[in-house]
Amino acid sequence: MPFIIKKTIAVFLFTCVAHVVKAEDGYELWMRYVKVSDNNLLLSYKKSISSPAVLGNSATIQAAKNELEKGLSGLLNRSYTLSSTIANNTSFIAGTAVSSTFISANIPKEELAKTGSDGFIIKTQAGKIIITANSDIGVLYGIFHFLRLLQTQQNIGQLNITSVPKLKHRILNHWDNLNRTVERGYAGASIWNWHKLPGFIDKRYIDYARANASIGINGAVLNNVNSNAAILTDAYLQKVKALADIMRVYGIRVYLSARFSAPIETGGLTTADPLNEAVQQWWKQKARQIYSIIPDFGGFLVKANSEGQPGPQDYKRTHADGANMLADAVAPYNGIVIWRAFVYAAENPVDRHKQAYDDFVPLDGKFRSNVMVQVKNGAIDFMPREPFHPIFGAMPKTALMMEFQITQEYTGQSTSLVYLGPLYKEVLNSDTYSKGKGSTVARVIDGSTDNHTLTGMAGVSNIGSDINWCGHPFAQANWYAFGRLCWNHDLDSDAIADEWIRMTFSNKRNVVQKVKEMMLGSRETMVSYMNPLGLHHIMGTGHHYGPAPWVKELQRPEWNPVYYHKADSTGIGFNRTVSGSNAIAQYSSAVQTQWNDVNTCDEKLLLWFHHVPWNHKMKNGQTLWNELCNQYYDGAEKVKQLQQTWSSVKQEIDTEQFNVVAQLLKIQQEEAKWWRNACLLYFQTFSKQPIPATFEQPDKTLEYYQGLQFPFAPGN
Ligand code: GCW
């Protein structure tokens, strides 16, 4: 072969290899541990960390060691072998206080006492970095935190950090079915390969546990709340055990969604009545069996009497009767029952917004002490924007758990870049005024307004078997933000985005600044082109993909978008004030004043609470119709800006990751235009007003949009 050809082939191969090495598929999440790019920092880190020691020998400590070894070797670009003993030149020590006299001598007991079972301390003392906690899992959390400091290139010169989670239960809810489909999942099949369990342990299970531990998540409900009773059978419990054994190492307890009628379906009983003795015994026996297999089993999550699921009301019993029966079954083993408040019934003609409150608030004080009532962030259903759920602040004697949706069922699924940090924060910061000003939703769920110690937050998972876990590279940020907020709801979404970008993409100033700008505006952008001004529930039927505000023939009234927007010739919006459904009365009077009056109502929620004339004058002087047009156009326009900003960082982002996001942004841009055109053309049939001529007019007809079908859209 002539030399020149050989050389060309060599160059070609080299380029390919170089490319492959560089390309990132997103599997590593925010735990990439790439070499610290700032040379001065790199040097100072190397100096500060010599002969690192991690003390102890539990499986959790072993995991902490492995993580630190992997993290330091990558970040500091030098191989580390961690020792279990302190050497003369050791300058980094991690372990519980009981694991070492050095630690107990240097960290005051009172300081440690404040960190509880999960918190940790990272402190520079006697010239050494000490990471310590009361438990091994606290040490692991501390190590993840320390690695984050290096990943985000912080100064570690004089550390003095005490970090304690604000919530006790920090749980992912998987809506994963036993056949590996995922309800509202947009990232491929379920990560749980039930068929091959318990024999086959996918490496992903361990990486899943690592990722969760890195942000403090300590629970996972493995199966869908629309549950199959088979999960409670002997064969499946063995599979659950295999997962529990892995997760335990990382401080994660497993929970199961329990089907209320399981005693009939798998137990051969003829009833599931919670006051029936045989039914109670069946659950007690089931709990005994589960705890004999999985001693640290977390407990049950239940969706009852909602959307066709069985429940205590089938027997004329209350939600409390149902929850308490299960609570009694798991109580001897310190298990908990998480009972969902997401209920509404076909036969109930009352505004769906009011139904959960009506059902649950009268039961305040009637739940056992090991029951948590899990309440979605809003009263309808994880909409792009909802006012906070009126149950928050209205059940002071009940431990209330927040339920957020991480998977983007209504917020662009996996084709849209939508950072949900701002949505979560908006809800957490909402003031319920239940105990006067400052009784925020965050304080209701962290137990501080009503003195609860049983506290928690759940997030409906967006994880699947896609190589990048979540379908969209930026969807990882929502998993991340959820975990960080469970740990500390005081963090702001800006700071969380900052961390995530540095760990996921780059520490370069330009990247951090530009990508953060994209993330922070993305939720508002999505609201503008999908559900501006308080519109809600106007998405496609079944799959919930794309707009379909015209749907009006579904069997149950509250399944139809027209039920929610109520557009007619006089105006648009749902009157939930006293002259309408009066759902607003479920909020405290201070909250009502924010929304009661159509002229002063926060315009972000205007059509949530009011039916507003098309020519109503908005605060900026525009008519409602024109403002609706402005919002839809503005939202779609901002997706173009997202594309431009992303292009501007192309050179500084991994090529593969860049291309994935660029392709998805293009789809998002088309979807935004689709939402805008379809909604405005449809609402225009009522407003009878033109889309202002300054805007590019829709290029398709309303009939075209109404004819679109997506029979195979994912997640349905
Ligand atoms: O948002 C709706 C979803 C259902 C889901 C339900 C719930 C699991 O469309 O798919 O069912 O909420 O939260 O129970």
XYZ file of C-alpha atoms and ligand atoms in Angstrom:
730
model
C 0.000 0.000 0.000
C 1.462 3.377 -0.995
C 2.622 5.430 1.992
C 0.222 8.297 1.296
C -2.841 5.997 1.414
C -1.594 4.367 4.607
C -1.182 7.779 6.126
C -4.661 8.849 5.060
C -6.203 5.728 6.602
C -4.231 6.271 9.789
C -5.390 9.858 10.061
C -8.962 8.780 9.366
C -8.866 6.077 12.032
C -7.271 8.422 14.504
C -9.986 10.994 13.896
C -12.678 8.349 14.387
C -11.161 7.122 17.634
C -10.651 10.661 18.892
C -14.248 11.378 18.075
C -15.536 8.261 19.795
C -13.517 9.032 22.890
C -14.921 12.504 23.071
C -18.548 11.695 22.302
C -20.744 11.508 25.355
C -24.037 9.685 25.400
C -25.318 11.136 28.666
C -25.244 7.843 30.556
C -22.908 9.236 33.217
C -25.499 11.874 34.173
C -24.020 14.548 36.453
C -21.347 12.133 37.663
C -18.925 12.456 34.746
C -15.925 13.319 36.898
C -13.934 14.859 34.057
C -10.583 16.448 34.787
C -10.788 19.833 36.519
C -10.120 22.338 33.761
C -8.730 25.167 35.916
C -5.070 24.343 36.433
C -4.567 26.355 39.582
C -7.536 24.718 41.205
C -6.378 21.332 40.048
C -3.049 21.882 41.745
C -4.633 23.107 44.940
C -7.038 20.151 45.009
C -4.164 17.733 44.573
C -2.319 19.377 47.423
C -5.326 19.297 49.731
C -6.048 15.638 49.129
C -3.189 13.364 49.979
C -3.470 9.723 50.997
C -7.245 9.927 51.399
C -8.744 7.531 53.912
C -12.324 6.319 54.210
C -12.902 4.517 57.462
C -15.258 1.628 58.050
C -16.139 -1.487 56.146
C -19.877 -1.648 55.594
C -21.209 -2.064 52.070
C -22.214 1.593 52.119
C -18.721 2.693 53.107
C -17.340 0.467 50.365
C -19.650 2.245 47.913
C -18.446 5.599 49.261
C -14.852 4.497 48.717
C -15.541 3.349 45.201
C -17.233 6.621 44.386
C -14.455 8.716 45.833
C -11.856 6.668 44.031
C -13.683 7.032 40.727
C -14.380 10.702 41.329
C -10.900 11.740 42.395
C -9.175 9.690 39.729
C -11.243 11.390 37.040
C -11.341 14.898 38.429
C -7.716 15.050 39.474
C -6.513 12.889 36.622
C -4.392 10.688 38.819
C -5.134 7.267 40.180
C -6.143 7.025 43.822
C -6.368 3.974 45.991
C -8.223 4.708 49.144
C -6.932 3.546 52.429
C -8.972 2.374 55.414
C -6.510 3.788 57.892
C -5.059 7.200 58.585
C -1.418 7.546 57.547
C 1.057 10.268 58.561
C 0.468 12.235 55.407
C -3.299 11.678 55.238
C -5.060 14.990 54.689
C -8.525 13.729 53.834
C -10.552 11.534 56.169
C -14.116 10.341 55.843
C -16.007 8.181 58.281
C -18.497 8.219 61.113
C -17.389 9.607 64.442
C -17.418 6.147 65.934
C -15.094 4.900 63.232
C -12.199 7.049 64.369
C -10.866 8.710 67.482
C -9.334 11.398 65.280
C -12.765 12.382 64.005
C -14.460 12.226 67.391
C -11.669 14.328 68.870
C -11.983 16.979 66.181
C -15.712 17.275 65.574
C -17.749 18.340 68.625
C -20.546 15.956 69.563
C -23.137 18.747 69.629
C -22.339 19.647 66.030
C -22.741 16.081 64.946
C -25.952 15.676 66.897
C -27.555 18.328 64.708
C -27.011 16.286 61.570
C -29.462 13.522 62.493
C -29.459 10.233 60.665
C -28.772 11.486 57.136
C -26.905 14.786 57.421
C -23.156 15.325 57.314
C -20.330 17.686 58.162
C -17.450 18.631 55.893
C -14.836 20.572 57.768
C -11.221 21.569 57.490
C -9.729 20.932 60.909
C -6.181 20.383 62.099
C -5.027 20.827 58.495
C -7.177 18.004 57.242
C -10.484 17.722 55.420
C -12.900 15.717 57.504
C -16.182 14.324 56.228
C -18.290 12.836 58.933
C -21.828 11.882 59.905
C -23.750 9.780 62.368
C -24.350 7.045 59.818
C -22.566 5.439 56.911
C -25.148 6.806 54.526
C -24.450 10.290 55.887
C -20.774 9.732 55.035
C -21.725 8.675 51.506
C -23.892 11.790 51.110
C -20.973 13.876 52.368
C -18.634 12.328 49.839
C -21.036 13.044 47.011
C -21.269 16.618 48.236
C -17.511 16.914 48.360
C -17.176 15.560 44.840
C -19.742 18.127 43.744
C -17.524 20.876 45.144
C -14.708 19.677 42.937
C -16.954 19.099 39.931
C -18.249 22.645 40.169
C -14.726 23.942 40.867
C -15.279 25.468 44.282
C -12.577 26.557 46.620
C -11.950 23.853 49.224
C -9.374 25.775 51.231
C -11.262 26.166 54.494
C -14.419 24.076 54.513
C -17.132 24.357 57.114
C -20.319 22.761 55.868
C -23.148 21.229 57.837
C -25.902 19.824 55.673
C -29.103 18.219 56.918
C -32.060 17.215 54.759
C -35.242 19.144 55.395
C -37.437 16.196 54.479
C -37.315 12.670 55.776
C -38.723 10.746 52.807
C -37.305 11.741 49.419
C -38.916 9.346 47.030
C -39.170 8.623 43.336
C -42.477 7.183 42.172
C -42.041 4.961 39.150
C -45.164 4.533 37.083
C -43.576 1.382 35.666
C -45.661 -1.606 34.707
C -44.645 -5.227 35.067
C -44.512 -5.610 31.274
C -41.904 -2.812 31.169
C -44.163 -0.180 29.672
C -44.071 3.049 31.625
C -47.208 5.096 32.109
C -46.267 8.639 31.053
C -42.737 7.448 30.393
C -40.865 9.028 27.505
C -37.441 7.480 27.929
C -37.905 3.977 26.628
C -38.868 0.832 28.494
C -38.857 0.521 32.252
C -35.422 0.127 33.754
C -36.749 -2.758 35.850
C -36.325 -5.906 33.859
C -38.852 -7.883 35.879
C -38.651 -10.903 33.627
C -34.922 -11.399 34.191
C -34.995 -10.518 37.861
C -33.939 -11.744 40.366
C -31.262 -13.717 38.511
C -29.954 -10.941 36.327
C -28.724 -7.712 37.858
C -28.418 -4.962 35.300
C -25.508 -2.586 35.966
C -28.037 0.185 35.553
C -29.636 -0.648 38.876
C -26.401 0.226 40.625
C -25.883 3.412 38.634
C -29.486 4.349 39.318
C -28.863 3.942 43.033
C -25.628 5.944 42.828
C -27.332 8.778 41.001
C -30.115 8.921 43.551
C -27.762 8.790 46.495
C -25.709 11.584 44.961
C -28.704 13.906 45.405
C -30.053 12.393 48.597
C -33.053 10.462 47.257
C -33.770 7.684 49.738
C -36.829 5.886 48.459
C -38.184 4.360 45.275
C -41.690 3.121 44.639
C -40.937 0.556 41.980
C -44.295 0.042 40.290
C -47.127 2.097 38.846
C -49.824 3.507 41.121
C -52.256 2.016 38.622
C -51.039 -1.145 40.136
C -51.074 -4.816 39.273
C -51.642 -7.035 42.296
C -49.112 -9.540 40.932
C -46.303 -7.423 42.395
C -47.367 -8.712 45.814
C -47.043 -12.376 44.871
C -44.175 -14.567 46.067
C -42.343 -14.649 42.743
C -42.358 -10.881 42.362
C -41.356 -10.246 45.938
C -38.154 -12.154 45.209
C -37.496 -9.787 42.326
C -38.230 -6.795 44.532
C -35.800 -8.189 47.099
C -33.024 -8.307 44.504
C -33.534 -4.603 43.803
C -33.847 -3.774 47.488
C -30.512 -5.476 48.176
C -28.799 -3.178 45.705
C -30.532 -0.024 46.800
C -29.983 -0.592 50.504
C -26.253 -0.031 50.011
C -27.071 3.466 48.748
C -29.553 4.288 51.485
C -32.619 3.735 49.329
C -35.645 1.861 50.586
C -38.011 0.245 48.173
C -41.771 0.722 48.341
C -44.562 -0.865 46.341
C -47.784 0.493 44.951
C -50.460 -1.732 46.431
C -53.647 -2.498 44.594
C -56.460 -2.141 47.073
C -58.302 -5.164 45.724
C -55.241 -7.449 45.981
C -56.909 -9.623 48.661
C -59.515 -10.554 46.062
C -57.205 -10.824 43.081
C -54.335 -12.703 44.654
C -55.682 -13.753 48.029
C -58.857 -15.555 47.050
C -61.078 -13.388 49.268
C -64.427 -12.137 48.082
C -64.045 -8.621 49.441
C -61.408 -5.969 50.032
C -63.498 -4.086 52.594
C -61.001 -2.487 54.980
C -63.223 -3.157 57.982
C -63.507 -6.846 57.203
C -61.489 -8.973 59.589
C -60.277 -11.436 56.954
C -59.116 -8.589 54.734
C -57.199 -6.990 57.599
C -55.578 -10.324 58.396
C -54.639 -10.819 54.768
C -52.757 -7.512 54.670
C -51.108 -8.212 58.006
C -49.904 -11.545 56.741
C -48.740 -9.928 53.500
C -46.779 -7.308 55.420
C -45.211 -9.986 57.608
C -44.129 -11.887 54.520
C -42.708 -8.798 52.805
C -40.710 -7.738 55.857
C -39.343 -11.231 56.299
C -37.922 -10.943 52.792
C -37.069 -7.218 52.824
C -36.534 -6.092 56.427
C -36.216 -2.402 55.521
C -39.157 -2.322 53.121
C -40.474 1.255 53.044
C -44.193 0.640 52.807
C -47.121 0.990 50.440
C -48.214 3.728 48.069
C -51.901 3.631 47.174
C -54.048 5.210 44.505
C -57.591 4.440 45.552
C -60.980 5.370 44.161
C -59.547 7.430 41.384
C -59.659 6.890 37.640
C -61.150 3.439 38.003
C -58.853 2.141 40.745
C -60.465 0.116 43.543
C -60.593 1.581 47.017
C -62.390 1.755 50.349
C -65.237 3.823 48.934
C -66.291 0.743 46.976
C -67.415 -0.502 50.394
C -68.770 2.832 51.597
C -65.661 3.336 53.743
C -63.470 6.411 53.800
C -59.934 6.949 52.563
C -58.875 6.975 56.215
C -60.410 3.534 56.774
C -58.423 2.199 53.837
C -55.152 3.884 54.726
C -55.366 2.942 58.393
C -55.923 -0.716 57.669
C -52.706 -0.824 55.647
C -50.924 1.359 58.181
C -51.748 -1.129 60.938
C -50.322 -3.925 58.818
C -46.934 -2.248 58.320
C -46.685 -0.460 61.680
C -44.955 -3.320 63.557
C -42.067 -3.004 61.096
C -41.889 0.806 61.027
C -43.386 0.897 57.574
C -45.433 3.784 56.264
C -48.447 4.119 54.032
C -48.507 6.859 51.448
C -52.081 7.468 50.430
C -52.686 9.622 47.371
C -55.129 12.503 47.418
C -55.408 12.515 43.628
C -59.067 11.555 43.533
C -62.012 12.607 41.470
C -65.060 10.664 40.497
C -67.134 10.331 37.358
C -70.390 10.517 39.262
C -69.400 13.741 41.023
C -70.621 16.816 39.138
C -68.635 19.207 41.352
C -65.686 21.110 39.800
C -62.845 18.588 39.715
C -60.656 21.214 41.359
C -62.707 20.839 44.550
C -63.142 17.103 44.842
C -59.930 15.996 46.560
C -60.235 18.726 49.162
C -63.889 17.817 49.769
C -62.954 14.169 50.276
C -59.861 14.611 52.392
C -60.116 17.708 54.551
C -62.959 16.258 56.671
C -60.637 13.310 57.405
C -57.949 15.499 58.974
C -56.889 13.936 62.263
C -58.312 10.539 61.343
C -55.184 9.014 59.808
C -52.764 6.803 61.753
C -49.422 8.355 62.643
C -47.607 6.274 59.997
C -49.769 7.528 57.126
C -48.757 10.302 54.788
C -51.272 11.821 52.423
C -49.547 12.512 49.121
C -50.935 15.591 47.398
C -50.142 16.665 43.850
C -48.747 20.170 43.580
C -52.004 21.420 42.097
C -55.646 20.417 42.298
C -56.076 19.379 38.687
C -53.075 17.476 37.406
C -49.443 18.545 37.004
C -50.344 21.288 34.548
C -47.689 23.653 33.137
C -48.920 26.123 35.737
C -51.399 25.562 38.564
C -52.112 27.383 41.767
C -50.914 25.292 44.720
C -53.256 22.541 45.908
C -55.711 23.901 48.508
C -55.152 20.827 50.688
C -51.745 22.273 51.623
C -52.404 24.191 54.800
C -55.886 22.740 55.246
C -55.015 19.468 57.005
C -52.796 20.482 59.928
C -53.219 17.167 61.755
C -52.094 15.087 58.803
C -48.593 14.496 57.470
C -48.806 15.845 53.924
C -46.368 14.770 51.260
C -45.753 16.719 48.068
C -46.122 14.949 44.736
C -44.379 16.593 41.800
C -44.186 15.197 38.313
C -40.672 14.902 36.959
C -41.703 13.063 33.831
C -42.999 15.701 31.437
C -46.470 14.378 30.716
C -47.964 17.833 30.294
C -44.773 19.834 29.928
C -43.442 18.807 26.546
C -42.698 15.112 27.126
C -39.190 14.224 26.003
C -38.957 16.448 22.965
C -38.905 19.682 24.962
C -36.236 21.466 26.877
C -38.154 22.493 29.973
C -36.353 22.930 33.266
C -38.878 22.314 36.015
C -36.895 23.846 38.875
C -38.851 27.120 38.611
C -42.178 25.245 38.638
C -41.234 23.322 41.777
C -40.020 26.485 43.467
C -43.112 28.460 42.531
C -45.241 25.860 44.306
C -42.946 25.457 47.314
C -42.754 29.212 47.805
C -46.519 29.726 47.562
C -47.917 31.046 50.790
C -50.908 29.126 52.158
C -51.298 31.639 55.033
C -52.548 28.666 57.084
C -50.620 29.849 60.140
C -50.287 33.456 59.058
C -47.941 34.997 56.517
C -44.977 32.812 55.652
C -46.825 29.479 55.923
C -45.440 28.414 52.590
C -46.171 25.068 51.009
C -42.517 24.204 51.703
C -43.061 24.796 55.408
C -46.264 22.790 55.410
C -44.505 19.761 53.956
C -41.322 20.065 55.995
C -43.490 19.846 59.092
C -42.561 23.220 60.520
C -46.011 24.858 60.356
C -47.780 22.034 62.162
C -45.019 20.164 64.004
C -44.829 17.005 61.972
C -41.769 14.794 61.931
C -43.061 12.478 59.235
C -42.241 14.539 56.139
C -41.532 13.942 52.501
C -41.695 14.689 48.841
C -42.346 12.381 45.908
C -41.493 12.859 42.258
C -42.974 10.849 39.410
C -39.856 9.524 37.750
C -38.713 10.380 34.222
C -36.253 7.502 34.099
C -36.250 4.777 31.493
C -33.844 2.551 29.630
C -32.794 5.162 27.066
C -29.016 5.465 27.048
C -29.288 8.942 28.572
C -31.855 7.757 31.140
C -34.455 10.493 30.638
C -34.936 10.807 26.870
C -33.858 14.452 26.698
C -30.435 15.444 28.012
C -32.007 18.397 29.825
C -34.645 16.178 31.431
C -31.833 14.885 33.639
C -31.825 18.323 35.221
C -35.371 17.763 36.442
C -34.456 14.530 38.207
C -31.486 16.361 39.664
C -33.485 19.421 40.745
C -36.145 17.276 42.356
C -33.560 15.493 44.494
C -31.761 18.663 45.472
C -35.022 20.318 46.506
C -36.055 17.297 48.564
C -32.830 17.756 50.458
C -33.111 21.507 50.725
C -36.167 23.327 49.446
C -34.453 26.646 50.172
C -32.071 26.184 47.248
C -33.094 28.343 44.345
C -33.558 26.948 40.888
C -30.773 29.143 39.568
C -28.220 27.627 41.945
C -29.391 24.107 41.145
C -29.169 24.742 37.402
C -25.690 26.179 37.918
C -24.462 23.017 39.619
C -26.088 20.749 37.099
C -24.672 22.572 34.071
C -21.158 22.557 35.483
C -21.332 18.848 36.176
C -23.168 17.883 32.997
C -21.642 20.126 30.362
C -18.840 22.404 31.415
C -17.553 24.884 33.965
C -16.731 27.431 31.276
C -18.279 30.746 32.159
C -19.904 31.240 28.834
C -21.523 27.803 28.861
C -22.778 28.184 32.408
C -24.218 31.600 31.710
C -25.856 30.794 28.363
C -27.216 27.385 29.275
C -28.550 28.697 32.550
C -30.338 31.471 30.729
C -31.931 28.809 28.503
C -32.982 26.665 31.439
C -34.359 29.392 33.660
C -36.624 30.818 30.981
C -37.710 27.491 29.539
C -40.662 26.764 31.798
C -42.241 30.172 31.218
C -41.657 29.759 27.494
C -43.474 26.424 27.532
C -46.368 27.930 29.516
C -46.659 30.736 26.946
C -46.953 28.530 23.901
C -49.054 25.824 25.577
C -51.178 27.157 28.451
C -50.807 30.935 28.857
C -52.780 33.074 31.316
C -54.020 30.167 33.423
C -55.359 27.939 30.648
C -55.052 24.263 31.502
C -55.870 20.716 30.435
C -56.232 21.481 26.735
C -53.894 18.743 25.510
C -54.545 15.788 23.205
C -56.717 12.975 24.504
C -55.127 9.868 25.962
C -51.490 10.407 25.043
C -51.649 14.063 26.141
C -49.318 14.981 23.284
C -49.923 18.312 21.580
C -52.949 20.619 21.666
C -56.608 19.596 21.408
C -58.681 22.308 23.114
C -61.645 21.387 20.889
C -62.249 17.934 22.387
C -65.726 17.766 23.899
C -67.173 14.329 23.408
C -65.350 12.158 25.920
C -67.487 10.133 28.269
C -66.640 11.994 31.458
C -67.120 15.763 31.416
C -63.842 16.493 33.202
C -61.855 14.569 30.626
C -62.793 17.134 27.978
C -60.631 20.206 27.434
C -63.772 22.308 26.872
C -64.673 21.644 30.527
C -61.552 23.571 31.538
C -61.364 26.530 29.157
C -65.090 27.134 28.687
C -64.529 29.381 25.674
C -67.696 30.840 24.197
C -68.753 33.968 22.406
C -68.567 36.020 25.609
C -65.068 35.015 26.692
C -62.834 32.254 28.019
C -61.809 30.709 31.353
C -63.211 28.750 34.296
C -65.095 30.849 36.819
C -63.997 29.397 40.137
C -65.055 32.413 42.176
C -68.173 32.657 44.297
C -70.318 33.299 41.225
C -68.908 30.120 39.664
C -67.726 26.818 41.173
C -66.304 28.692 44.171
C -63.242 26.441 44.333
C -61.421 29.565 45.431
C -63.174 29.295 48.805
C -60.944 26.299 49.563
C -58.030 28.697 50.024
C -57.481 30.942 53.029
C -58.895 34.435 52.719
C -55.473 36.043 52.263
C -54.883 33.764 49.288
C -58.339 34.423 47.886
C -57.647 38.143 47.726
C -54.783 37.480 45.286
C -57.126 35.812 42.821
C -60.711 36.809 43.582
C -61.062 39.942 41.516
C -60.778 39.659 37.759
C -59.164 43.087 37.642
C -56.431 42.419 40.172
C -55.963 38.642 39.817
C -52.420 37.517 39.055
C -52.706 37.294 35.277
C -50.666 34.126 35.192
C -53.738 32.459 36.705
C -56.454 34.669 35.259
C -58.285 32.031 33.228
C -57.862 29.462 35.978
C -60.180 31.442 38.200
C -62.227 33.643 35.889
C -64.314 33.516 32.763
C -63.056 36.679 31.111
C -64.575 38.706 28.240
C -62.506 38.707 25.053
C -62.165 42.477 25.243
C -61.258 42.585 28.928
C -58.480 45.102 29.459
C -55.294 43.462 30.695
C -52.819 45.232 32.990
C -50.657 46.193 30.019
C -53.628 47.812 28.253
C -54.088 45.041 25.670
C -57.396 43.235 25.196
C -57.495 39.674 26.486
C -57.656 38.304 22.935
C -54.642 40.277 21.801
C -52.714 39.362 24.899
C -53.507 35.695 24.352
C -52.079 36.057 20.831
C -49.023 37.888 22.192
C -48.334 35.138 24.691
C -48.661 32.298 22.202
C -46.442 34.059 19.672
C -43.939 35.119 22.261
C -43.612 31.544 23.549
C -43.029 30.108 20.092
C -40.536 32.876 19.321
C -38.595 32.110 22.480
C -38.043 28.529 21.361
C -36.197 29.994 18.378
C -34.065 31.918 20.828
C -33.349 28.683 22.686
C -32.065 27.256 19.418
C -29.880 30.288 18.799
C -28.421 30.318 22.273
C -27.676 26.621 22.049
C -25.907 27.158 18.714
C -23.788 29.841 20.315
C -22.195 27.323 22.705
C -21.644 24.635 20.092
C -17.858 24.797 20.252
C -17.824 24.312 23.998
C -20.192 21.342 24.280
C -19.554 17.700 23.569
C -20.489 17.081 19.923
C -22.862 14.204 20.532
C -24.690 15.961 23.330
C -24.841 19.125 21.273
C -26.410 17.330 18.329
C -28.981 15.508 20.414
C -30.192 18.750 21.965
C -30.094 20.636 18.658
C -32.323 18.030 17.007
C -34.765 18.053 19.891
C -34.929 21.859 19.914
C -35.911 21.747 16.284
C -38.778 19.419 17.122
C -39.736 21.628 20.040
C -39.826 24.623 17.764
C -42.259 22.857 15.436
C -44.356 21.740 18.393
C -44.496 25.255 19.807
C -45.750 26.560 16.496
C -48.299 23.764 16.380
C -49.608 24.597 19.866
C -49.766 28.278 19.021
C -51.544 27.915 15.694
C -53.956 25.201 16.756
C -55.017 26.953 19.956
C -55.377 30.409 18.456
C -57.280 29.180 15.389
C -59.647 27.299 17.673
C -60.188 30.075 20.229
C -60.642 32.494 17.351
C -63.854 30.662 16.426
C -65.246 32.163 19.655
C -63.471 35.502 19.876
C -64.193 36.261 16.210
C -61.186 38.572 16.206
C -58.153 38.512 13.934
C -54.702 37.412 14.957
C -52.917 40.795 14.859
C -51.504 41.369 11.397
C -48.007 41.979 12.748
C -47.751 38.231 13.443
C -46.924 35.604 10.857
C -50.338 34.010 10.198
C -50.941 30.266 10.701
C -50.020 28.317 7.591
C -52.495 25.480 8.210
C -56.206 25.372 8.926
C -57.911 24.484 12.177
C -59.311 21.365 10.470
C -55.787 20.261 9.658
C -54.769 20.435 13.317
C -57.983 18.757 14.432
C -57.288 15.884 12.068
C -53.855 15.002 13.471
C -53.718 11.568 15.106
C -50.984 9.994 17.228
C -52.125 6.459 17.960
C -48.650 5.316 18.953
C -47.454 8.275 21.005
C -45.431 7.000 23.957
C -46.452 6.844 27.589
C -50.135 6.214 27.046
O -51.970 12.742 35.226
C -52.714 11.597 35.292
C -52.105 10.691 34.288
C -52.368 9.243 34.587
C -51.937 8.970 36.016
C -52.760 9.845 36.938
C -52.356 9.684 38.405
C -50.951 7.003 36.948
O -52.562 11.030 33.013
O -51.633 8.479 33.672
O -52.058 7.612 36.351
O -52.549 11.187 36.605
O -51.595 10.497 38.869
O -52.786 8.748 39.039
